[in-house]
mmCIF file of C-alpha atoms and ligand atoms in Angstrom:
data_model
loop_
_atom_site.group_PDB
_atom_site.id
_atom_site.type_symbol
_atom_site.label_atom_id
_atom_site.label_comp_id
_atom_site.label_asym_id
_atom_site.label_seq_id
_atom_site.Cartn_x
_atom_site.Cartn_y
_atom_site.Cartn_z
ATOM 1 C CA MET A 1 34.596 88.704 295.286
ATOM 2 C CA LEU A 2 37.892 87.618 293.812
ATOM 3 C CA LYS A 3 37.850 86.978 290.091
ATOM 4 C CA VAL A 4 40.789 85.517 288.287
ATOM 5 C CA ALA A 5 42.073 85.761 284.730
ATOM 6 C CA MET A 6 40.118 88.901 283.994
ATOM 7 C CA GLY A 7 41.112 91.269 281.299
ATOM 8 C CA PRO A 8 41.524 94.904 282.424
ATOM 9 C CA HIS A 9 38.273 95.824 280.727
ATOM 10 C CA GLU A 10 36.316 93.630 283.172
ATOM 11 C CA ASN A 11 37.255 95.966 286.041
ATOM 12 C CA VAL A 12 35.834 99.057 284.462
ATOM 13 C CA TYR A 13 32.284 98.676 285.795
ATOM 14 C CA GLU A 14 33.527 98.496 289.377
ATOM 15 C CA ALA A 15 35.990 101.277 288.776
ATOM 16 C CA VAL A 16 33.197 103.654 287.790
ATOM 17 C CA GLY A 17 31.122 102.811 290.854
ATOM 18 C CA GLY A 18 29.626 99.362 290.425
ATOM 19 C CA ASP A 19 25.977 98.630 291.219
ATOM 20 C CA ALA A 20 25.808 100.854 294.261
ATOM 21 C CA GLY A 21 27.963 103.719 293.113
ATOM 22 C CA GLY A 22 26.398 104.898 289.853
ATOM 23 C CA ALA A 23 28.072 102.808 287.129
ATOM 24 C CA ALA A 24 24.758 102.386 285.295
ATOM 25 C CA GLU A 25 24.279 106.151 285.296
ATOM 26 C CA ALA A 26 27.811 106.680 284.053
ATOM 27 C CA PHE A 27 27.261 104.332 281.150
ATOM 28 C CA ALA A 28 23.898 105.967 280.421
ATOM 29 C CA ALA A 29 25.612 109.335 280.291
ATOM 30 C CA LEU A 30 28.338 107.943 278.035
ATOM 31 C CA VAL A 31 25.848 106.518 275.595
ATOM 32 C CA ASP A 32 23.744 109.662 275.591
ATOM 33 C CA ALA A 33 26.760 111.809 274.813
ATOM 34 C CA PHE A 34 27.784 109.362 272.035
ATOM 35 C CA TYR A 35 24.345 109.382 270.371
ATOM 36 C CA ASP A 36 24.198 113.178 270.606
ATOM 37 C CA GLY A 37 27.268 113.088 268.390
ATOM 38 C CA VAL A 38 25.786 110.470 266.103
ATOM 39 C CA ALA A 39 22.545 112.494 265.782
ATOM 40 C CA ALA A 40 24.522 115.405 264.361
ATOM 41 C CA ASP A 41 26.831 113.368 262.168
ATOM 42 C CA PRO A 42 26.221 113.459 258.391
ATOM 43 C CA ILE A 43 27.876 110.045 257.806
ATOM 44 C CA LEU A 44 26.476 108.078 260.735
ATOM 45 C CA ARG A 45 23.003 109.576 261.286
ATOM 46 C CA PRO A 46 21.440 107.999 258.109
ATOM 47 C CA MET A 47 22.664 104.559 259.141
ATOM 48 C CA TYR A 48 20.669 104.533 262.406
ATOM 49 C CA PRO A 49 16.916 104.268 262.973
ATOM 50 C CA ASP A 50 14.925 107.524 263.239
ATOM 51 C CA ASP A 51 14.220 106.819 266.909
ATOM 52 C CA LEU A 52 17.522 106.258 268.700
ATOM 53 C CA ALA A 53 15.967 105.050 271.995
ATOM 54 C CA GLU A 54 16.521 101.361 271.335
ATOM 55 C CA SER A 55 19.993 101.993 269.951
ATOM 56 C CA ARG A 56 20.877 103.801 273.159
ATOM 57 C CA GLU A 57 19.530 100.993 275.307
ATOM 58 C CA HIS A 58 21.257 98.200 273.357
ATOM 59 C CA LEU A 59 24.640 99.921 273.377
ATOM 60 C CA ALA A 60 24.418 100.806 277.072
ATOM 61 C CA LEU A 61 23.535 97.266 278.061
ATOM 62 C CA PHE A 62 26.250 95.846 275.828
ATOM 63 C CA LEU A 63 28.938 98.150 277.226
ATOM 64 C CA ILE A 64 27.890 97.479 280.852
ATOM 65 C CA GLN A 65 28.115 93.753 280.182
ATOM 66 C CA PHE A 66 31.426 93.940 278.255
ATOM 67 C CA PHE A 67 33.093 96.083 280.871
ATOM 68 C CA GLY A 68 32.312 93.738 283.724
ATOM 69 C CA GLY A 69 28.741 94.657 284.858
ATOM 70 C CA PRO A 70 25.503 92.598 284.835
ATOM 71 C CA ALA A 71 24.782 90.527 281.730
ATOM 72 C CA ALA A 72 21.432 92.224 280.901
ATOM 73 C CA TYR A 73 22.468 92.606 277.239
ATOM 74 C CA ALA A 74 22.691 88.814 276.876
ATOM 75 C CA GLU A 75 19.259 88.330 278.513
ATOM 76 C CA LYS A 76 17.683 90.769 276.146
ATOM 77 C CA ARG A 77 19.605 90.334 272.937
ATOM 78 C CA GLY A 78 21.452 87.018 273.200
ATOM 79 C CA HIS A 79 25.028 86.628 271.987
ATOM 80 C CA PRO A 80 26.382 89.983 270.873
ATOM 81 C CA ARG A 81 27.615 88.715 267.450
ATOM 82 C CA LEU A 82 28.702 92.276 266.787
ATOM 83 C CA ARG A 83 30.342 91.599 263.458
ATOM 84 C CA MET A 84 27.275 89.839 262.128
ATOM 85 C CA ARG A 85 24.947 92.555 263.476
ATOM 86 C CA HIS A 86 27.014 95.209 261.656
ATOM 87 C CA LEU A 87 27.111 93.497 258.287
ATOM 88 C CA PRO A 88 23.952 95.201 257.006
ATOM 89 C CA PHE A 89 25.782 98.501 257.272
ATOM 90 C CA VAL A 90 28.641 99.680 255.073
ATOM 91 C CA ILE A 91 31.437 100.363 257.523
ATOM 92 C CA GLY A 92 34.693 101.625 255.951
ATOM 93 C CA PRO A 93 37.428 103.907 257.337
ATOM 94 C CA ALA A 94 35.188 107.008 257.304
ATOM 95 C CA GLU A 95 32.463 105.299 259.293
ATOM 96 C CA ARG A 96 35.006 103.796 261.717
ATOM 97 C CA ASP A 97 36.640 107.170 262.284
ATOM 98 C CA ALA A 98 33.333 108.961 262.819
ATOM 99 C CA TRP A 99 32.159 106.335 265.315
ATOM 100 C CA LEU A 100 35.472 106.604 267.233
ATOM 101 C CA LEU A 101 35.395 110.397 267.198
ATOM 102 C CA HIS A 102 32.015 110.441 268.910
ATOM 103 C CA MET A 103 32.870 107.734 271.401
ATOM 104 C CA ASN A 104 36.128 109.383 272.353
ATOM 105 C CA ALA A 105 34.325 112.713 272.761
ATOM 106 C CA ALA A 106 31.741 110.989 274.927
ATOM 107 C CA LEU A 107 34.502 109.542 277.121
ATOM 108 C CA ASP A 108 35.904 113.051 277.553
ATOM 109 C CA ALA A 109 32.439 114.327 278.485
ATOM 110 C CA VAL A 110 31.870 111.957 281.395
ATOM 111 C CA PRO A 111 34.455 112.527 284.140
ATOM 112 C CA ALA A 112 33.754 109.242 285.915
ATOM 113 C CA PHE A 113 35.547 107.417 283.097
ATOM 114 C CA ALA A 114 38.776 109.412 283.271
ATOM 115 C CA PRO A 115 40.806 106.764 285.223
ATOM 116 C CA VAL A 116 39.766 103.941 282.878
ATOM 117 C CA ALA A 117 39.492 105.861 279.615
ATOM 118 C CA PRO A 118 42.771 104.521 278.162
ATOM 119 C CA ILE A 119 41.544 100.899 278.565
ATOM 120 C CA MET A 120 38.205 101.831 276.941
ATOM 121 C CA ARG A 121 39.755 103.816 274.059
ATOM 122 C CA ARG A 122 42.017 100.894 273.221
ATOM 123 C CA TYR A 123 39.049 98.485 273.165
ATOM 124 C CA PHE A 124 36.905 100.794 271.023
ATOM 125 C CA GLU A 125 39.683 101.307 268.542
ATOM 126 C CA ASP A 126 40.227 97.541 268.147
ATOM 127 C CA ALA A 127 36.476 96.781 267.982
ATOM 128 C CA ALA A 128 35.798 99.537 265.374
ATOM 129 C CA GLN A 129 38.616 98.171 263.267
ATOM 130 C CA PHE A 130 37.244 94.658 263.574
ATOM 131 C CA LEU A 131 33.756 95.780 262.562
ATOM 132 C CA MET A 132 34.861 97.287 259.271
ATOM 133 C CA ASN A 133 33.468 95.410 256.319
ATOM 134 C CA ARG A 134 34.780 97.694 253.481
ATOM 135 C CA ASP A 135 38.297 98.871 252.754
ATOM 136 C CA ALA A 136 37.274 102.298 251.596
HETATM 137 C C1 LIG B 1 32.892 101.120 263.362
HETATM 138 C C2 LIG B 1 31.873 101.942 263.250
HETATM 139 C C3 LIG B 1 30.481 101.559 263.692
HETATM 140 C C4 LIG B 1 29.328 101.892 263.025
HETATM 141 C C5 LIG B 1 29.242 102.694 261.750
HETATM 142 C C6 LIG B 1 28.228 101.277 263.747
HETATM 143 C C7 LIG B 1 26.902 101.363 263.419
HETATM 144 C C8 LIG B 1 25.869 100.678 263.990
HETATM 145 C C9 LIG B 1 24.535 100.672 263.516
HETATM 146 C C10 LIG B 1 24.006 101.405 262.302
HETATM 147 C C11 LIG B 1 23.802 99.874 264.405
HETATM 148 C C12 LIG B 1 22.302 99.490 264.257
HETATM 149 C C13 LIG B 1 21.413 100.507 264.912
HETATM 150 C C14 LIG B 1 21.193 100.024 266.307
HETATM 151 O O1 LIG B 1 20.610 98.977 266.576
HETATM 152 O O2 LIG B 1 21.668 100.791 267.215
HETATM 153 C C15 LIG B 1 24.713 99.419 265.381
HETATM 154 C C16 LIG B 1 24.367 98.616 266.453
HETATM 155 C C17 LIG B 1 25.199 98.321 267.475
HETATM 156 N N1 LIG B 1 26.503 98.659 267.582
HETATM 157 FE FE1 LIG B 1 27.600 99.575 266.217
HETATM 158 N N2 LIG B 1 28.698 100.622 264.861
HETATM 159 C C18 LIG B 1 30.067 100.773 264.879
HETATM 160 C C19 LIG B 1 30.950 100.320 265.836
HETATM 161 C C20 LIG B 1 30.572 99.709 266.972
HETATM 162 C C21 LIG B 1 31.472 99.382 268.021
HETATM 163 C C22 LIG B 1 32.970 99.596 268.000
HETATM 164 C C23 LIG B 1 30.701 98.760 269.040
HETATM 165 C C24 LIG B 1 31.082 98.210 270.336
HETATM 166 C C25 LIG B 1 32.223 98.476 270.923
HETATM 167 C C26 LIG B 1 29.327 98.741 268.571
HETATM 168 C C27 LIG B 1 28.276 98.238 269.257
HETATM 169 C C28 LIG B 1 26.972 98.140 268.804
HETATM 170 C C29 LIG B 1 25.887 97.484 269.464
HETATM 171 C C30 LIG B 1 26.018 96.839 270.850
HETATM 172 C C31 LIG B 1 24.763 97.589 268.689
HETATM 173 C C32 LIG B 1 23.390 97.032 268.975
HETATM 174 C C33 LIG B 1 23.393 95.564 268.636
HETATM 175 C C34 LIG B 1 22.025 94.985 268.878
HETATM 176 O O3 LIG B 1 21.191 94.970 267.999
HETATM 177 O O4 LIG B 1 21.844 94.423 269.998
HETATM 178 N N3 LIG B 1 29.272 99.300 267.313
HETATM 179 N N4 LIG B 1 25.968 99.913 265.143
#
């Protein structure tokens, strides 16, 4: 199907396989690798719930939706409102950098994303900057 006026990020889901070619599995692997990093991170681990299962699911559904896949996140969680949802947490440069470190490492760990990794890294960097709510 031809879609017009898409940003490059909306092609990522198809580029990593789409519905039939394993995109959901690729995103699950990405999120698993990311949360493995979070689970071992002294700055980030205390911010998250003890059980990371729901965190994994929400992030995977959000990323699939944002990068051009099915809108299951919206069905389950409504509008993302990411800045509002992050306000309860203190996010300064250290938290931003730790989050990006683990997401960039996760991208390196899942080969399916190699062709689109630059688009994704750019988005994550901008989003993490936008979600900061402390200067230091
Ligand atoms: C800048 C550093 C960041 C920190 C410290 C951070 C931390 C957190 C924490 C503590 C939660 C709540 C636990 C949970 O429900 O999983 C959360 C939720 C979430 N974060 Fe972040 N986050 C950051 C950046 C980002 C970025 C850049 C994105 C997207 C690109 C993102 C997407 C999400 C999503 C989708 C959720 C779940 C929202 C929901 O409840 O549906 N976060 N984050």
